Coordinates of C-alpha atoms in Angstrom, one line a residue:
Chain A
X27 CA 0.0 0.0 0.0
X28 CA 2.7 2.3 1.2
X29 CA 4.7 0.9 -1.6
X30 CA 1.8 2.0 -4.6
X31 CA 1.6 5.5 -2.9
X32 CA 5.2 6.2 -3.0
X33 CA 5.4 5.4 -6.4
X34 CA 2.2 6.8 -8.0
X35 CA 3.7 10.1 -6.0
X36 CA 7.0 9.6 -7.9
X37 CA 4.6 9.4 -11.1
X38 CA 3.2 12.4 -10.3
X39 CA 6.5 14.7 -9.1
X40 CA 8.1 13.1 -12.4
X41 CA 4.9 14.5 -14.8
X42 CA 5.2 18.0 -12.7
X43 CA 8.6 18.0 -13.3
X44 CA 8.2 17.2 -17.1
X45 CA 5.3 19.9 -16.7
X46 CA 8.0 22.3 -16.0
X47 CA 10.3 21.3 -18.4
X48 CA 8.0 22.3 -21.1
X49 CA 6.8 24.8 -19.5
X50 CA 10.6 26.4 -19.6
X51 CA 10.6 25.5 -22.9
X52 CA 7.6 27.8 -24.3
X53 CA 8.8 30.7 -22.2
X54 CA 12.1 30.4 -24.0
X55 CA 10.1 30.1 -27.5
X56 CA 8.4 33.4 -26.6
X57 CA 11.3 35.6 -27.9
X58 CA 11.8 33.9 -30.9
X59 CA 9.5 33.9 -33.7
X60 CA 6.0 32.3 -32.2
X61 CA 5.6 30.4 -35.2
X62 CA 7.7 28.0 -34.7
X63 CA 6.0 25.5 -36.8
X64 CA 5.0 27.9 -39.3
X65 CA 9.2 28.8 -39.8
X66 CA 9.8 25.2 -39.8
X67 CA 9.4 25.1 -43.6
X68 CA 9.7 28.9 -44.2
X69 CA 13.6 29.8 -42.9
X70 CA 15.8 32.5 -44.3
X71 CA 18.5 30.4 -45.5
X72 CA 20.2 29.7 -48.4
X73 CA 18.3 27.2 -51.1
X74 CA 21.4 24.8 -50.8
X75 CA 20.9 24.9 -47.0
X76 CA 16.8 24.2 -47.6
X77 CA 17.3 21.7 -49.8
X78 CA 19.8 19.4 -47.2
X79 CA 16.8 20.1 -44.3
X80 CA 14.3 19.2 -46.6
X81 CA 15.4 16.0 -48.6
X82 CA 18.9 15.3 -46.6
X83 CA 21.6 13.4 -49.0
X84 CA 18.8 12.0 -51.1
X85 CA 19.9 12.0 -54.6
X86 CA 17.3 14.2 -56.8
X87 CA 16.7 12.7 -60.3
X88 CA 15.8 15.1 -63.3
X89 CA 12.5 14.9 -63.9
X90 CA 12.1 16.9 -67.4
X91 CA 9.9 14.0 -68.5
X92 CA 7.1 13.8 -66.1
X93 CA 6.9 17.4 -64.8
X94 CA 5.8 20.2 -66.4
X95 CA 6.2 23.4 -64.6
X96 CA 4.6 26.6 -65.7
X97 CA 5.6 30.0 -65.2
X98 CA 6.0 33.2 -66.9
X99 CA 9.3 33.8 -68.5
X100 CA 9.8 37.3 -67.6
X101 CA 7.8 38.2 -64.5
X102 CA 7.0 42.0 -64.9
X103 CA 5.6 42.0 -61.2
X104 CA 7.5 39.7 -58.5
X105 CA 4.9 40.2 -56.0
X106 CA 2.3 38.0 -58.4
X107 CA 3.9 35.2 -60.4
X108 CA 1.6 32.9 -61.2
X109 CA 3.1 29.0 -61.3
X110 CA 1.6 25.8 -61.9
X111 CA 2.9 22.2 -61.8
X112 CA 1.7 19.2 -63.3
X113 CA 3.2 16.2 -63.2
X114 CA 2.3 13.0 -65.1
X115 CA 2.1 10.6 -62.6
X116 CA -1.0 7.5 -62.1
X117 CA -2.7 8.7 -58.6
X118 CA -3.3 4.7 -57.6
X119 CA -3.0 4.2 -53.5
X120 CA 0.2 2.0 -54.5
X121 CA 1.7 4.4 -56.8
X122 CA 1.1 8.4 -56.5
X123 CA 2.5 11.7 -56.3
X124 CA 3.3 12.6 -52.2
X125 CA 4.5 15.9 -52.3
X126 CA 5.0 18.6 -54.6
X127 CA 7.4 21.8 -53.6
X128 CA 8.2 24.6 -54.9
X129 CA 11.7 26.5 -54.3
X130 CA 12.5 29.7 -55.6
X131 CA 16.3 29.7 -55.7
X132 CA 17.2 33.0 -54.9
X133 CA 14.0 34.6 -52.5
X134 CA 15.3 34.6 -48.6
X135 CA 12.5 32.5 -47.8
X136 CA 12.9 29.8 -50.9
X137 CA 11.1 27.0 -50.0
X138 CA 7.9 28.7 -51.1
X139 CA 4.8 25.8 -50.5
X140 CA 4.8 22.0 -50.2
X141 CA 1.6 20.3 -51.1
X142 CA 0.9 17.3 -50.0
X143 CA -1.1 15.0 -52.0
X144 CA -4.0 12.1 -51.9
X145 CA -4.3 9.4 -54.7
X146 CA -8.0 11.1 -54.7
X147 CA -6.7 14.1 -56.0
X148 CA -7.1 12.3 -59.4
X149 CA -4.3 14.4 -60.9
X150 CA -0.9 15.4 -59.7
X151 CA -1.3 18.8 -60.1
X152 CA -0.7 22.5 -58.1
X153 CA -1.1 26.1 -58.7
X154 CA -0.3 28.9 -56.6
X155 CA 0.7 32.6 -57.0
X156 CA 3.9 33.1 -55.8
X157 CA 6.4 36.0 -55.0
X158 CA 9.9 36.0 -56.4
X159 CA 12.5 38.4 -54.3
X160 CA 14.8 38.7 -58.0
X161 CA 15.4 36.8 -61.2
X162 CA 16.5 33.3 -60.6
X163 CA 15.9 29.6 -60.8
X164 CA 12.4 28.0 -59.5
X165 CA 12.4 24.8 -58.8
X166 CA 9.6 22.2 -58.9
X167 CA 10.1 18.7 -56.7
X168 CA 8.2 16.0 -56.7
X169 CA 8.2 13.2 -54.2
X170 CA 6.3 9.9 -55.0
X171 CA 4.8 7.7 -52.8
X172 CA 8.2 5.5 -53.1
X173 CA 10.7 8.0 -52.3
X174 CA 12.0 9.2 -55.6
X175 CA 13.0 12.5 -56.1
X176 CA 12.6 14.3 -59.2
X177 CA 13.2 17.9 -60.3
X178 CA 13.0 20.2 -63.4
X179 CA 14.5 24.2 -62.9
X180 CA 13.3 26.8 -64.6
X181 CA 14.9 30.6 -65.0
X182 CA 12.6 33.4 -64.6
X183 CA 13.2 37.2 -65.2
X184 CA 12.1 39.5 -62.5
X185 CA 11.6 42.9 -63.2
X186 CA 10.5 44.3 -60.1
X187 CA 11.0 42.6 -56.9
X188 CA 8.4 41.1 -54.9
X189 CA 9.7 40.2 -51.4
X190 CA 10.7 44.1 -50.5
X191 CA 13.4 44.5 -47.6
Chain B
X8 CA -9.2 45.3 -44.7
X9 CA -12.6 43.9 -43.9
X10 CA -12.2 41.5 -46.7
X11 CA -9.3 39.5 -45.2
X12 CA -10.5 35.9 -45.0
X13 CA -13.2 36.0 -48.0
X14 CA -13.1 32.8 -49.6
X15 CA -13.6 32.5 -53.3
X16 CA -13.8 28.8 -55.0
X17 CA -14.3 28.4 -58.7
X18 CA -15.5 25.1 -59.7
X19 CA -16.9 24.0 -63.4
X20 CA -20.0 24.3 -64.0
X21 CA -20.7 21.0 -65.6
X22 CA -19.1 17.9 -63.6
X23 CA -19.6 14.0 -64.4
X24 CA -19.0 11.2 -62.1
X25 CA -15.4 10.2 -62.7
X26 CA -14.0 13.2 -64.1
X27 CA -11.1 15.1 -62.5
X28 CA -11.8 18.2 -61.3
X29 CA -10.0 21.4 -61.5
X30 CA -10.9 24.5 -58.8
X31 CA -9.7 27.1 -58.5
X32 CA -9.5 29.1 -54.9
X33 CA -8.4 32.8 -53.4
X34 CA -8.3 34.0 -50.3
X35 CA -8.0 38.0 -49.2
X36 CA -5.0 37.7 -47.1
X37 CA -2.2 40.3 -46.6
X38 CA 0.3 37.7 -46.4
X39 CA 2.5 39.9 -44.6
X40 CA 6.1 40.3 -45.6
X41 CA 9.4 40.1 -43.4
X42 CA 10.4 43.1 -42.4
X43 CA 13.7 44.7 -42.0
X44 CA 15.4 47.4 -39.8
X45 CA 18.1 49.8 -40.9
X46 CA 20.8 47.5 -40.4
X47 CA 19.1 44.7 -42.3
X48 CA 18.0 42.7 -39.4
X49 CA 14.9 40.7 -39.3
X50 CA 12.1 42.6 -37.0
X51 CA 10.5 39.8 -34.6
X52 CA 7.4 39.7 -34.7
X53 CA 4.7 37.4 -35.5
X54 CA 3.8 37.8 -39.2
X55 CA 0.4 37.5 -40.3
X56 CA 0.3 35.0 -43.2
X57 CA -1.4 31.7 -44.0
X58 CA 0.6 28.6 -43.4
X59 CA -2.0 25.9 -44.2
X60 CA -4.9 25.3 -47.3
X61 CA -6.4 22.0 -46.1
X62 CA -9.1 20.7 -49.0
X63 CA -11.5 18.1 -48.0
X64 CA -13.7 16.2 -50.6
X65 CA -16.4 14.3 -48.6
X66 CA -14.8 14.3 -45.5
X67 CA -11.4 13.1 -46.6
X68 CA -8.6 15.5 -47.0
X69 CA -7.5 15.6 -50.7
X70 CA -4.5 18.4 -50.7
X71 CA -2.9 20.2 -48.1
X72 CA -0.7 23.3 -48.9
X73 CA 2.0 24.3 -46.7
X74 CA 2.8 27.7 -47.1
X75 CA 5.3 30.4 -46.8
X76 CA 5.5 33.9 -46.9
X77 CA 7.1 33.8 -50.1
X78 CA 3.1 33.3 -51.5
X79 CA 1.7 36.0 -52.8
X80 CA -0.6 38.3 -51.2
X81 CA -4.2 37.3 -51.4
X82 CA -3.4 34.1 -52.6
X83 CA -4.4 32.1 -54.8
X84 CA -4.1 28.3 -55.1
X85 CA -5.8 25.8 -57.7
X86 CA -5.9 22.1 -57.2
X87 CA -7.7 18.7 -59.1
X88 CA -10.0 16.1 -57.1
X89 CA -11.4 13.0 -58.5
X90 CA -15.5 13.6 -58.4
X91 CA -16.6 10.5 -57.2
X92 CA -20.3 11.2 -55.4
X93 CA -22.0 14.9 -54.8
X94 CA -21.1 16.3 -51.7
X95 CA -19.2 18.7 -50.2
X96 CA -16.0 20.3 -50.9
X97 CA -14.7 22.6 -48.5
X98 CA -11.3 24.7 -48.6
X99 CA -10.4 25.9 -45.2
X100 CA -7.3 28.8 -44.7
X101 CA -5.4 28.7 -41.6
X102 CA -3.2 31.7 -40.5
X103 CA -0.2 32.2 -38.2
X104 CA -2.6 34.5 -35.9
X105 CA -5.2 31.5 -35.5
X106 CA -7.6 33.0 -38.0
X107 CA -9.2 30.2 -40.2
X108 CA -11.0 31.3 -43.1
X109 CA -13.0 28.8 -45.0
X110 CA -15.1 28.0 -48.8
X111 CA -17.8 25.3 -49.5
X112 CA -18.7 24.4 -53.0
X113 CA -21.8 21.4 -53.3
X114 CA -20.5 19.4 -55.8
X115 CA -23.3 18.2 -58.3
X116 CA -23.8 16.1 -61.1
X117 CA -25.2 17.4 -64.6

């Protein structure tokens, strides 16, 4: 009896403590950026640095032959630049398009979205407007469902810039 | 700004069982930008800018969208599903500040 009090005490001082750890934790968090989970995709970094967080060693194939990405070849306005990819790809639940990113080579900020996809979607396909900080390459990676990598680069012209700062 | 978090969905007018559906979405959102002081250093704060598009076709989530500031203002995003049965398709915005802006579109067959 003495024995099961003693320890469901020790359970409890152990989940306090724990309590506090985390507690610590989110006070520290305060003075960074709150959105910790939000910056998690979205760093400033360098797209060589993104690309190691985001795909680690893994070797990226080319993938001129599947994807198609479209964008403007000269953005006039960098604030706006409409993109689109689609990728030819069966949507079966064995065999489908995971995730599609987009990285914008030379904005502060260049992973610019990640969409993750369900064999439902029917098609492997994305659009988004998107802002480009100058001229540069824009990338379009696409993860299947077994891993591979493939990419297909694109140089755009920027006339204006669309990230300010 | 009273617009921020109107929801616009464009879907096609004439839809058959089976077919693959493009729509296309925007939000009013000012997707606010980093800012920088005079010596080029980020200013902390906690931007105001959508981080998540979750669309749901009959319950089941179909895309997600993980964003970054480096979408445009007032974005706009366009996706495909595969229309199998009428029902509901719902596009819901999430933002860093907890705001959650969302679209329904009843999808019919004609």
């Amino acid at each position: 009896m003495t024995d099961g009090y003693l320890m469901s005490r020790r359970a409890v001082l152990e989940t306090l403590g724990a309590l506090g750890v985390a507690a610590a934790a989110g006070g520290l968090v305060v003075g960074a950026p709150k959105t910790a989970q939000a910056q998690a995709l979205g760093q400033n970094e360098s797209v060589e640095d993104a690309m190691k967080r985001l795909f680690g060693g893994k070797p990226i194939k080319d993938g001129a032959a599947v994807i198609k990405l479209d964008l403007p070849l000269i953005a006039e306005n960098g604030a706006v630049v409409p993109v689109s990819v689609n990728v030819d790809s069966p949507m079966t639940p064995t065999s489908y398009v995971k995730h599609i990113y987009v990285v914008a080579d030379k904005n502060r900020i260049p992973v610019v979205t990640r969409v993750t996809l369900a064999p439902e979607a029917g098609r492997a396909f994305m659009g988004a407007n998107i802002r480009l900080g100058e001229s540069g390459d824009v990338r379009a990676i696409v993860e299947q469902s077994d891993g591979t990598l493939l990419q297909v680069k694109r140089d755009v012209k920027v006339t204006i810039g669309g990230c300010g700062g | 700004m009273a617009d921020i978090g109107k929801v616009r969905l464009r879907v096609p007018t004439s839809i058959k069982p089976g077919d693959v559906v493009q729509v296309r979405s925007l939000v009013i959102h000012p997707m606010e930008r980093i800012e920088r002081d005079a010596q080029g250093k980020i200013v902390q704060k906690n931007y105001n800018y959508i981080n998540k598009v979750i669309v749901t076709y009959l319950g089941k989530t179909v895309a997600t969208f993980d964003t970054t500031q480096s979408v445009a203002e007032n974005p706009f995003f366009s996706f495909t599903f595969k229309a199998t049965d009428p029902g509901q398709l719902k596009v819901q915005f999430l933002d860093t500040t907890g705001g959650r802006y969302e679209g329904t579109a009843d999808i019919k067959f004609s």
